[in-house]
Structures are given as C-alpha cells and as structure tokens.
PDB file of C-alpha atoms in Angstrom:
ATOM      1  CA  MET A  12     -57.351 296.067  -0.482  1.00  0.00           C
ATOM      2  CA  THR A  13     -60.040 294.981  -2.906  1.00  0.00           C
ATOM      3  CA  GLU A  14     -62.198 291.926  -2.314  1.00  0.00           C
ATOM      4  CA  GLU A  15     -60.573 290.259  -5.348  1.00  0.00           C
ATOM      5  CA  MET A  16     -57.098 290.697  -3.906  1.00  0.00           C
ATOM      6  CA  LYS A  17     -58.167 289.344  -0.539  1.00  0.00           C
ATOM      7  CA  MET A  18     -59.779 286.343  -2.243  1.00  0.00           C
ATOM      8  CA  ALA A  19     -56.627 285.703  -4.336  1.00  0.00           C
ATOM      9  CA  GLY A  20     -54.575 285.582  -1.115  1.00  0.00           C
ATOM     10  CA  GLU A  21     -56.999 283.094   0.394  1.00  0.00           C
ATOM     11  CA  GLN A  22     -56.993 280.964  -2.761  1.00  0.00           C
ATOM     12  CA  ALA A  23     -53.208 281.028  -2.837  1.00  0.00           C
ATOM     13  CA  TYR A  24     -53.070 279.813   0.761  1.00  0.00           C
ATOM     14  CA  ARG A  25     -55.563 277.004   0.123  1.00  0.00           C
ATOM     15  CA  ALA A  26     -53.750 275.855  -3.032  1.00  0.00           C
ATOM     16  CA  ALA A  27     -50.311 275.966  -1.403  1.00  0.00           C
ATOM     17  CA  ARG A  28     -51.577 274.187   1.720  1.00  0.00           C
ATOM     18  CA  GLU A  29     -53.217 271.463  -0.383  1.00  0.00           C
ATOM     19  CA  LEU A  30     -50.083 271.017  -2.505  1.00  0.00           C
ATOM     20  CA  LEU A  31     -47.720 270.836   0.430  1.00  0.00           C
ATOM     21  CA  ASP A  32     -49.986 268.325   2.197  1.00  0.00           C
ATOM     22  CA  LYS A  33     -50.323 266.085  -0.899  1.00  0.00           C
ATOM     23  CA  ALA A  34     -46.648 266.304  -1.781  1.00  0.00           C
ATOM     24  CA  HIS A  35     -45.475 265.124   1.665  1.00  0.00           C
ATOM     25  CA  VAL A  36     -42.683 267.657   1.804  1.00  0.00           C
ATOM     26  CA  GLY A  37     -39.983 267.553   4.436  1.00  0.00           C
ATOM     27  CA  ARG A  38     -38.837 270.442   6.612  1.00  0.00           C
ATOM     28  CA  GLY A  39     -36.235 272.424   4.747  1.00  0.00           C
ATOM     29  CA  ASP A  40     -37.338 271.294   1.279  1.00  0.00           C
ATOM     30  CA  ILE A  41     -37.539 273.904  -1.496  1.00  0.00           C
ATOM     31  CA  PHE A  42     -40.961 275.020  -2.819  1.00  0.00           C
ATOM     32  CA  VAL A  43     -40.652 276.924  -6.094  1.00  0.00           C
ATOM     33  CA  VAL A  44     -43.521 279.220  -7.159  1.00  0.00           C
ATOM     34  CA  GLY A  45     -43.901 281.193 -10.338  1.00  0.00           C
ATOM     35  CA  CYS A  46     -46.766 283.702 -10.380  1.00  0.00           C
ATOM     36  CA  SER A  47     -48.099 285.989 -13.054  1.00  0.00           C
ATOM     37  CA  THR A  48     -50.192 288.659 -11.325  1.00  0.00           C
ATOM     38  CA  SER A  49     -51.359 289.695 -14.820  1.00  0.00           C
ATOM     39  CA  GLU A  50     -52.942 286.270 -15.266  1.00  0.00           C
ATOM     40  CA  VAL A  51     -54.364 286.263 -11.745  1.00  0.00           C
ATOM     41  CA  ALA A  52     -56.057 289.574 -12.599  1.00  0.00           C
ATOM     42  CA  GLY A  53     -57.419 288.208 -15.894  1.00  0.00           C
ATOM     43  CA  ALA A  54     -54.929 289.788 -18.314  1.00  0.00           C
ATOM     44  CA  ALA A  55     -52.304 288.162 -20.541  1.00  0.00           C
ATOM     45  CA  ILE A  56     -49.053 287.202 -18.848  1.00  0.00           C
ATOM     46  CA  GLY A  57     -46.592 290.125 -18.602  1.00  0.00           C
ATOM     47  CA  THR A  58     -49.122 292.827 -19.453  1.00  0.00           C
ATOM     48  CA  ASP A  59     -50.644 294.014 -16.168  1.00  0.00           C
ATOM     49  CA  SER A  60     -48.200 293.493 -13.278  1.00  0.00           C
ATOM     50  CA  CYS A  61     -49.783 294.333  -9.902  1.00  0.00           C
ATOM     51  CA  PRO A  62     -47.525 294.645  -6.819  1.00  0.00           C
ATOM     52  CA  GLU A  63     -50.474 294.808  -4.395  1.00  0.00           C
ATOM     53  CA  LEU A  64     -51.956 291.601  -5.793  1.00  0.00           C
ATOM     54  CA  ALA A  65     -48.525 289.930  -5.663  1.00  0.00           C
ATOM     55  CA  GLN A  66     -48.262 290.819  -1.991  1.00  0.00           C
ATOM     56  CA  ARG A  67     -51.601 289.170  -1.182  1.00  0.00           C
ATOM     57  CA  VAL A  68     -50.745 285.990  -3.129  1.00  0.00           C
ATOM     58  CA  LEU A  69     -47.309 285.881  -1.542  1.00  0.00           C
ATOM     59  CA  GLU A  70     -48.788 286.245   1.963  1.00  0.00           C
ATOM     60  CA  GLY A  71     -50.986 283.209   1.433  1.00  0.00           C
ATOM     61  CA  ILE A  72     -48.161 281.110   0.037  1.00  0.00           C
ATOM     62  CA  LEU A  73     -45.705 282.175   2.744  1.00  0.00           C
ATOM     63  CA  LYS A  74     -48.213 281.242   5.444  1.00  0.00           C
ATOM     64  CA  ALA A  75     -48.554 277.687   4.003  1.00  0.00           C
ATOM     65  CA  ALA A  76     -44.773 277.399   3.458  1.00  0.00           C
ATOM     66  CA  GLY A  77     -44.125 278.485   7.059  1.00  0.00           C
ATOM     67  CA  GLU A  78     -46.601 275.933   8.401  1.00  0.00           C
ATOM     68  CA  SER A  79     -44.772 273.211   6.453  1.00  0.00           C
ATOM     69  CA  GLY A  80     -41.291 274.412   7.264  1.00  0.00           C
ATOM     70  CA  VAL A  81     -40.199 274.689   3.619  1.00  0.00           C
ATOM     71  CA  TYR A  82     -38.152 277.363   1.863  1.00  0.00           C
ATOM     72  CA  LEU A  83     -39.980 279.364  -0.763  1.00  0.00           C
ATOM     73  CA  ALA A  84     -38.147 280.087  -4.008  1.00  0.00           C
ATOM     74  CA  ALA A  85     -39.948 282.867  -5.950  1.00  0.00           C
ATOM     75  CA  GLN A  86     -39.307 282.646  -9.687  1.00  0.00           C
ATOM     76  CA  CYS A  87     -38.582 285.900 -11.494  1.00  0.00           C
ATOM     77  CA  CYS A  88     -39.967 286.505 -14.994  1.00  0.00           C
ATOM     78  CA  GLU A  89     -38.047 285.941 -18.221  1.00  0.00           C
ATOM     79  CA  HIS A  90     -36.499 289.433 -18.084  1.00  0.00           C
ATOM     80  CA  LEU A  91     -34.237 288.035 -15.342  1.00  0.00           C
ATOM     81  CA  ASN A  92     -33.896 284.644 -17.077  1.00  0.00           C
ATOM     82  CA  ARG A  93     -36.262 283.101 -14.494  1.00  0.00           C
ATOM     83  CA  ALA A  94     -33.754 283.592 -11.691  1.00  0.00           C
ATOM     84  CA  LEU A  95     -35.149 282.923  -8.212  1.00  0.00           C
ATOM     85  CA  ILE A  96     -35.436 284.845  -4.977  1.00  0.00           C
ATOM     86  CA  LEU A  97     -34.581 282.701  -1.984  1.00  0.00           C
ATOM     87  CA  GLU A  98     -33.621 283.164   1.648  1.00  0.00           C
ATOM     88  CA  GLU A  99     -29.859 283.287   1.947  1.00  0.00           C
ATOM     89  CA  GLU A 100     -29.930 280.407   4.449  1.00  0.00           C
ATOM     90  CA  ALA A 101     -31.577 278.146   1.842  1.00  0.00           C
ATOM     91  CA  ALA A 102     -29.164 279.228  -0.898  1.00  0.00           C
ATOM     92  CA  ARG A 103     -26.195 278.324   1.296  1.00  0.00           C
ATOM     93  CA  ARG A 104     -27.777 275.072   2.515  1.00  0.00           C
ATOM     94  CA  TYR A 105     -28.339 273.910  -1.090  1.00  0.00           C
ATOM     95  CA  ASN A 106     -25.029 275.324  -2.382  1.00  0.00           C
ATOM     96  CA  CYS A 107     -26.683 277.721  -4.821  1.00  0.00           C
ATOM     97  CA  GLU A 108     -24.500 280.351  -6.406  1.00  0.00           C
ATOM     98  CA  ILE A 109     -25.759 283.795  -5.419  1.00  0.00           C
ATOM     99  CA  VAL A 110     -26.024 286.363  -8.224  1.00  0.00           C
ATOM    100  CA  ASN A 111     -26.413 290.134  -8.030  1.00  0.00           C
ATOM    101  CA  VAL A 112     -29.820 291.342  -9.119  1.00  0.00           C
ATOM    102  CA  VAL A 113     -32.804 292.936  -7.348  1.00  0.00           C
ATOM    103  CA  PRO A 114     -36.197 292.244  -8.976  1.00  0.00           C
ATOM    104  CA  ALA A 115     -38.623 295.034  -9.869  1.00  0.00           C
ATOM    105  CA  PRO A 116     -42.213 294.708 -11.104  1.00  0.00           C
ATOM    106  CA  LYS A 117     -41.246 295.179 -14.786  1.00  0.00           C
ATOM    107  CA  ALA A 118     -37.902 293.366 -14.547  1.00  0.00           C
ATOM    108  CA  GLY A 119     -38.346 290.275 -12.437  1.00  0.00           C
ATOM    109  CA  GLY A 120     -42.072 290.475 -11.808  1.00  0.00           C
ATOM    110  CA  SER A 121     -44.287 291.650  -8.981  1.00  0.00           C
ATOM    111  CA  PHE A 122     -44.310 288.274  -7.193  1.00  0.00           C
ATOM    112  CA  ALA A 123     -40.507 287.986  -7.025  1.00  0.00           C
ATOM    113  CA  THR A 124     -40.295 291.655  -6.029  1.00  0.00           C
ATOM    114  CA  ALA A 125     -42.768 291.044  -3.200  1.00  0.00           C
ATOM    115  CA  ALA A 126     -40.715 288.028  -2.045  1.00  0.00           C
ATOM    116  CA  TYR A 127     -37.524 290.063  -2.095  1.00  0.00           C
ATOM    117  CA  GLY A 128     -39.213 292.605   0.197  1.00  0.00           C
ATOM    118  CA  ALA A 129     -40.712 290.008   2.512  1.00  0.00           C
ATOM    119  CA  PHE A 130     -37.783 287.674   3.051  1.00  0.00           C
ATOM    120  CA  ALA A 131     -35.443 288.296   6.004  1.00  0.00           C
ATOM    121  CA  HIS A 132     -32.255 287.899   3.955  1.00  0.00           C
ATOM    122  CA  PRO A 133     -33.209 287.658   0.263  1.00  0.00           C
ATOM    123  CA  VAL A 134     -30.752 286.637  -2.408  1.00  0.00           C
ATOM    124  CA  ALA A 135     -31.046 285.856  -6.101  1.00  0.00           C
ATOM    125  CA  VAL A 136     -29.878 282.584  -7.576  1.00  0.00           C
ATOM    126  CA  GLU A 137     -30.042 281.256 -11.125  1.00  0.00           C
ATOM    127  CA  HIS A 138     -30.891 277.644 -10.368  1.00  0.00           C
ATOM    128  CA  VAL A 139     -32.528 275.438  -7.734  1.00  0.00           C
ATOM    129  CA  ARG A 140     -33.604 271.812  -7.793  1.00  0.00           C
ATOM    130  CA  ALA A 141     -36.916 272.215  -5.954  1.00  0.00           C
ATOM    131  CA  HIS A 142     -38.818 269.343  -4.322  1.00  0.00           C
ATOM    132  CA  VAL A 143     -42.232 270.755  -5.153  1.00  0.00           C
ATOM    133  CA  GLY A 144     -43.593 273.519  -7.342  1.00  0.00           C
ATOM    134  CA  MET A 145     -46.616 275.677  -8.139  1.00  0.00           C
ATOM    135  CA  ASP A 146     -47.086 277.498 -11.427  1.00  0.00           C
ATOM    136  CA  ILE A 147     -49.674 280.264 -11.232  1.00  0.00           C
ATOM    137  CA  GLY A 148     -50.542 281.549 -14.693  1.00  0.00           C
ATOM    138  CA  ASP A 149     -48.292 279.522 -17.010  1.00  0.00           C
ATOM    139  CA  THR A 150     -44.940 280.890 -15.785  1.00  0.00           C
ATOM    140  CA  LEU A 151     -43.006 277.676 -16.652  1.00  0.00           C
ATOM    141  CA  ILE A 152     -41.360 276.557 -13.406  1.00  0.00           C
ATOM    142  CA  GLY A 153     -40.325 273.123 -14.670  1.00  0.00           C
ATOM    143  CA  MET A 154     -36.684 274.138 -15.161  1.00  0.00           C
ATOM    144  CA  HIS A 155     -36.394 274.555 -11.377  1.00  0.00           C
ATOM    145  CA  LEU A 156     -37.767 271.136 -10.345  1.00  0.00           C
ATOM    146  CA  ARG A 157     -35.785 268.004  -9.662  1.00  0.00           C
ATOM    147  CA  GLU A 158     -35.500 265.588 -12.587  1.00  0.00           C
ATOM    148  CA  VAL A 159     -38.499 263.389 -11.915  1.00  0.00           C
ATOM    149  CA  ALA A 160     -41.553 265.621 -11.564  1.00  0.00           C
ATOM    150  CA  VAL A 161     -44.975 264.123 -10.861  1.00  0.00           C
ATOM    151  CA  PRO A 162     -48.029 266.282 -11.674  1.00  0.00           C
ATOM    152  CA  LEU A 163     -50.438 266.823  -8.808  1.00  0.00           C
ATOM    153  CA  ARG A 164     -54.047 267.778  -9.426  1.00  0.00           C
ATOM    154  CA  LEU A 165     -55.497 270.073  -6.814  1.00  0.00           C
ATOM    155  CA  GLN A 166     -59.088 270.920  -5.889  1.00  0.00           C
ATOM    156  CA  SER A 167     -57.785 274.516  -5.788  1.00  0.00           C
ATOM    157  CA  SER A 168     -57.009 274.769  -9.506  1.00  0.00           C
ATOM    158  CA  GLN A 169     -57.260 278.549  -9.897  1.00  0.00           C
ATOM    159  CA  ILE A 170     -56.031 281.675  -8.159  1.00  0.00           C
ATOM    160  CA  GLY A 171     -58.070 284.570  -9.418  1.00  0.00           C
ATOM    161  CA  ASN A 172     -58.285 284.040 -13.162  1.00  0.00           C
ATOM    162  CA  ALA A 173     -54.948 282.152 -13.378  1.00  0.00           C
ATOM    163  CA  ARG A 174     -54.668 278.413 -13.865  1.00  0.00           C
ATOM    164  CA  VAL A 175     -52.625 276.608 -11.187  1.00  0.00           C
ATOM    165  CA  VAL A 176     -50.436 273.665 -12.189  1.00  0.00           C
ATOM    166  CA  CYS A 177     -48.438 271.795  -9.526  1.00  0.00           C
ATOM    167  CA  ALA A 178     -45.873 269.031  -9.268  1.00  0.00           C
ATOM    168  CA  ARG A 179     -43.951 267.158  -6.640  1.00  0.00           C
ATOM    169  CA  THR A 180     -40.726 265.344  -7.305  1.00  0.00           C
ATOM    170  CA  ARG A 181     -39.471 261.896  -6.433  1.00  0.00           C
ATOM    171  CA  PRO A 182     -36.170 260.023  -6.626  1.00  0.00           C
ATOM    172  CA  LYS A 183     -35.396 258.232  -9.906  1.00  0.00           C
ATOM    173  CA  PHE A 184     -36.066 254.496 -10.124  1.00  0.00           C
ATOM    174  CA  ILE A 185     -32.868 252.649 -11.043  1.00  0.00           C
ATOM    175  CA  GLY A 186     -31.974 248.996 -11.310  1.00  0.00           C
ATOM    176  CA  GLY A 187     -34.588 247.549 -13.622  1.00  0.00           C
ATOM    177  CA  GLY A 188     -37.068 244.693 -13.108  1.00  0.00           C
ATOM    178  CA  ARG A 189     -35.193 242.845 -10.317  1.00  0.00           C
ATOM    179  CA  ALA A 190     -34.795 245.942  -8.134  1.00  0.00           C
ATOM    180  CA  ALA A 191     -36.956 246.599  -5.106  1.00  0.00           C
ATOM    181  CA  TYR A 192     -38.156 250.130  -4.310  1.00  0.00           C
ATOM    182  CA  ASP A 193     -38.960 252.041  -1.133  1.00  0.00           C
ATOM    183  CA  GLU A 194     -42.698 252.793  -1.248  1.00  0.00           C
ATOM    184  CA  GLU A 195     -42.143 255.879   0.986  1.00  0.00           C
ATOM    185  CA  LEU A 196     -40.114 257.558  -1.789  1.00  0.00           C
ATOM    186  CA  MET A 197     -42.696 257.122  -4.580  1.00  0.00           C
TER     187      MET A 197
END
C-alpha cells in the first residue's frame, strides 16, 4: 500500500466521521457515498479507476459508518445508471427493489465494486432516499438524497485530489407562517 492510499483512507475516515457527527444521523439511516478513485488520484473522473485506492477509501468510510450505526449505500458510476450497492438488510428495511447487477471497476466503478466485496450480503438497487450523503470527486449523488438536502461544509474538504461535497437532509416545512416547527428536525 502506498503512502498516498493510506492517507486517502485516513482522510475518508475523518471526512465521513465529521459529516456523520454534524448531520446528527440516527442508527439505521442511509449514508450514500459516490467516489471517483480517478479524481482521488488526481486524474479526470472515469479515466483512472483504482481498485486498491477504492478499498482504502471504503475502509475509512465503513469504519465511520459502523461507529454511527448507519447503512452505507455505495453509488455505482453512470455505466450502471448510478445504481447503488447496499446491504440486503437495508434494502429490505427501506423497501428498495433489488436489481440484478454486479459492479466491476470499469462498469460500476472501483468504489462500488469494493463495497460489493466488503458487504456481508450485498445487493444492487436503483434508488434510495438517503438521509446523508458524501460526493467524492463530483460523482453527482443528489438523485439519491431525500427531497430537502442541506449542504454541509466540512473541515475535511478533500480526499486525495478529489473535492468532497456533503449534505444532510431534513423533513419539509409545511403549513406556512402560522405553523410551529420542531427545532430538533431542522
């Protein structure tokens, strides 16, 4: 393992830990992550997939997810229409329709492929409504977040050479000016 890969794994852990702390996630929530290992390595997205680097980044994120008790949903690349790899338990809990595909580094991406290999009972699904998300390298995770996404700025704003953009979600406000709102849900 190169020093850069080890550092990327540590950066991924710190960023995920910071995000999950700031987002006030609940046990069993879904945490969606899209990751371009090409961007982490300093290349253009989709041009330099690296399974070993994906494994290090995944290890850091899985550690933080495990500490918070959330389910990780690993977004595949556009070759699989940004399907997601999820533990079967989470797919069933959230009533996600399971589809039949196994990601590979050049068809799904190295990060999703690493997740498929690391999960106890991996499945692919086409859609989730995640509670919190991390985009590593401009992979466009927004389609997998709940409707009201709130950007979160992190101190850990890069993993390797890739920009990290994060969001949490919150319930919609309804009822207008006379309505009262629960501060805990904001």
